[in-house]
Amino acid sequence: MAAFSFSRIGRSMRGILLPTAAVIGFSCLLTYFFILYQPTVGPGISQRLGWQAWDTVATVDYFDKEPSTPKVTGDPEDGQPIPANDDETDWWETTNNQPWDTTDDIESYPLDVWAPLLSHDTGLSEIAIMRCMMSPSLVGNLCAPTTTVEQDAIKGNWVRVDRDLNTQAGLWNLNIYYRRTRRLDIPLITDLRLLPANETPEPLSDSWVKVDLSIRDGVMYAEPMYLWYLPGKTMNEMSAEEKANLITEVDVLFGEDRPWYGFEKLEPPVAPEKEGKQESVYVTYRRGVQSVPHAHPLHFSRDGKFKVLQVADLHFSVSRGVCRETDIDPCVNSDNLTNTLLGHVMDEEKPDLVVFSGDQLNGQGTSWDPKSVLAKFAVAATDRKIPWAAIFGNHDEENGDLKQEQLRMMKALPYSLVQRGPKDIHGVGNYILDVKSADASKTSLLTLYFLDSGSYSSGYLDWLGYFFPTEYDWIHEDQINWFLQESSKIQPIQRPFTPDTGKDFGSIWNRQADQITPTTRKLAKPNAMMFFHIPLQESYGTADRDPRTGQLLDIGLHGLEPSGAAKKSDGMFDKGLKKALESGHVAGGSIPEVKVVANGHCHITEDCKRVNDIWLCFGGGGSYSGYGQIGFDRRFRIYEISDYGETIRTYKRTEKDEILNSYILAGPGAPLFNPRS
């Protein structure tokens, strides 16, 4: 009887549960297809009603034609453009990457994707603020403003600014949305305001529009604040000056430092700074087309000089920075203090290239929004129109965006020479820059290699999910092979180089040629330098001895901190650096192509040590935001290359303007290479 009862109960439960499960499953299926599912957009979507490609056909130019830019030239000594005659134009001034050159096809930029790194010329027609209980990256357009096909056709599709205003505080995600249009008959936004609930824009006109939702929605105990926008004239009605003042992009900045290049802060902050607890949040916007200035190709001066400033381990944060181990008192806002010092060093040294050698970002939970940090790390160079390159360190990828995205952002900054490099080997940012002669031959006189030495090779997760590294990464075999392959492509030149005196500035070349010290000529690759963050194990090995004096070739301070090299190695020193010779000819000996390897990573190690004819140099810590040691002044390493690439001298400049350990690493006056075995 009991068995019979249990059987009846089982059948009853099955009869209830199966239909219930079917209903729930069918409901989930409907929810997925009609709400969550976002179909992949194919090429045919551009032909349906609502796609704004139909609106681009017009007989009116978006921007009035400006007078053609006069041809200019510049003196490599000071980098200042001056009027030039057609027959005296430097070759680097006639390349396509001029700061005033806008070769991008702006009209091809997408309208329905948030891409703030692109210099859009199209205006915005409408703005909204929306809350979402889940991250929009997970639910797509589920939380986007409501719309119709007709509204999309007229005003443009809704675009989400992919920056959560409530990242630090708030009960839900909060994002700005806008519409962008190429139509010429739609009023476009010309101004923005942020005002408390009881205030209106002044002077108040009927055109001002108040966004329905508070921009502080979801933040407990925060007074409501509302975004207002002003639709103005249509594109057809605007003058060239009015078009240049259109609001063309919106972004969000975290922290009190300057916004991304070309953007302005909208005051007041959405969320004010609370020291030690919360960074400020700003809406930022861009007006008109803000073309990013490009660097000229790297070149020696006419008297054969080129200077590199290495900036190691900035360790910048979203905040204005916290000072570490310094005798400056008081010391506040260390990131800003470091940028001030760095600007002073650049003014004194006037480098031709600045190399940021890794750990631009502090990581460790303080650089959680890399874009806000990257907006400020290179300003000392960009404000002075100095070309710059960068490599990644172990801390750069600890928080926030991956290296690939960070590199994409760095490439979009003024005067950047950063490159992605090959995608089929370890690391991001393995690339080469060459420095050419200033004469018409444009001969490559110096090769600069940049490699990504990685972050961490192993570690563990604690019970809260935080990663704790235990070992550093290293340069891998595929990177070594890439370096050797690229080195084999370098064409040998007659060294020492003599500029072409038959063309351009003949009298100047003749005067400079008289200053070149006569020496034996040879056919060999130009000298090379290499930059990567984490040092090799050989940096802590036994130094060569100077054949002239018998002294160890180890110049500068070391031993103040443990080794910063990785425990593992794929043999970059023996299989890479020692194998890449400047000449393949037997008579050329075994002189390495790369004369200097420049590292960062170790802030209070700053020596240059020659090992097997290759100099291994540390930059030394230059930032008040990175760890240091009381009494160890912040410092920067300079490489002064002269004699058209033949001579490499290095020294350090401290925060007190002291010049330390000036020493010739290669060229006339340098220690002789070891005899060939």
Coordinates of N, CA, C and O in Angstrom, one line a residue, residues 349 555-557 606-608 618-620 635-638 650-654 657-662:
E349 N 67.5 68.9 -21.5 CA 68.2 68.0 -22.4 C 67.8 68.1 -23.9 O 68.6 67.8 -24.8
I555 N 79.5 50.8 -14.5 CA 79.5 52.2 -14.2 C 78.1 52.5 -13.5 O 77.1 52.4 -14.1
G556 N 78.1 53.0 -12.3 CA 76.9 53.4 -11.6 C 76.6 52.5 -10.4 O 77.4 51.6 -10.0
L557 N 75.5 52.8 -9.7 CA 75.1 52.1 -8.5 C 74.3 50.9 -8.8 O 73.4 50.8 -9.7
E606 N 70.9 51.5 -11.1 CA 71.1 52.4 -12.3 C 72.5 52.3 -12.9 O 73.0 53.3 -13.5
D607 N 73.0 51.1 -12.9 CA 74.4 51.0 -13.5 C 74.3 50.6 -14.9 O 73.3 50.1 -15.4
C608 N 75.4 50.7 -15.6 CA 75.7 50.2 -17.0 C 76.8 49.2 -16.8 O 77.9 49.6 -16.4
F618 N 70.5 50.1 -16.7 CA 69.3 50.3 -16.1 C 69.0 51.8 -16.1 O 69.9 52.7 -16.1
G619 N 67.7 52.2 -16.2 CA 67.3 53.6 -16.3 C 67.3 54.3 -15.0 O 67.5 55.5 -14.9
G620 N 67.1 53.5 -13.9 CA 66.9 54.2 -12.6 C 65.6 54.8 -12.5 O 65.0 55.3 -13.5
R635 N 66.1 60.0 -11.0 CA 67.0 60.3 -12.1 C 66.5 59.7 -13.4 O 65.6 58.8 -13.5
F636 N 67.1 60.2 -14.5 CA 66.7 59.7 -15.9 C 68.0 59.5 -16.6 O 69.0 60.3 -16.5
R637 N 68.0 58.5 -17.5 CA 69.2 58.1 -18.3 C 69.0 58.7 -19.7 O 68.0 58.7 -20.3
I638 N 70.1 59.3 -20.1 CA 70.2 59.9 -21.4 C 71.2 59.2 -22.3 O 72.3 58.8 -21.8
T650 N 76.5 57.8 -22.6 CA 75.3 57.8 -21.7 C 75.7 58.6 -20.4 O 76.9 58.6 -20.0
Y651 N 74.7 59.1 -19.8 CA 74.8 59.7 -18.5 C 73.5 59.9 -17.9 O 72.4 59.6 -18.5
K652 N 73.4 60.3 -16.6 CA 72.1 60.4 -15.9 C 72.0 61.8 -15.4 O 73.0 62.4 -15.0
R653 N 70.7 62.3 -15.4 CA 70.4 63.6 -14.8 C 69.5 63.4 -13.7 O 68.4 62.8 -13.8
T654 N 69.8 63.9 -12.5 CA 69.0 63.7 -11.3 C 68.0 64.9 -11.1 O 68.0 65.9 -11.9
D657 N 69.5 68.2 -10.9 CA 70.3 68.6 -12.1 C 71.7 68.2 -12.0 O 72.6 68.8 -12.7
E658 N 72.0 67.2 -11.3 CA 73.4 66.7 -11.3 C 73.6 65.7 -12.5 O 72.7 64.9 -12.8
I659 N 74.7 65.8 -13.1 CA 75.0 64.9 -14.2 C 76.0 63.8 -13.7 O 77.1 64.1 -13.2
L660 N 75.6 62.5 -13.8 CA 76.3 61.4 -13.2 C 76.8 60.4 -14.2 O 76.1 60.1 -15.2
N661 N 78.0 60.0 -14.0 CA 78.5 58.8 -14.7 C 78.5 58.9 -16.3 O 78.0 58.0 -17.0
S662 N 79.0 60.1 -16.8 CA 79.1 60.2 -18.2 C 80.1 59.3 -18.7 O 81.3 59.3 -18.2

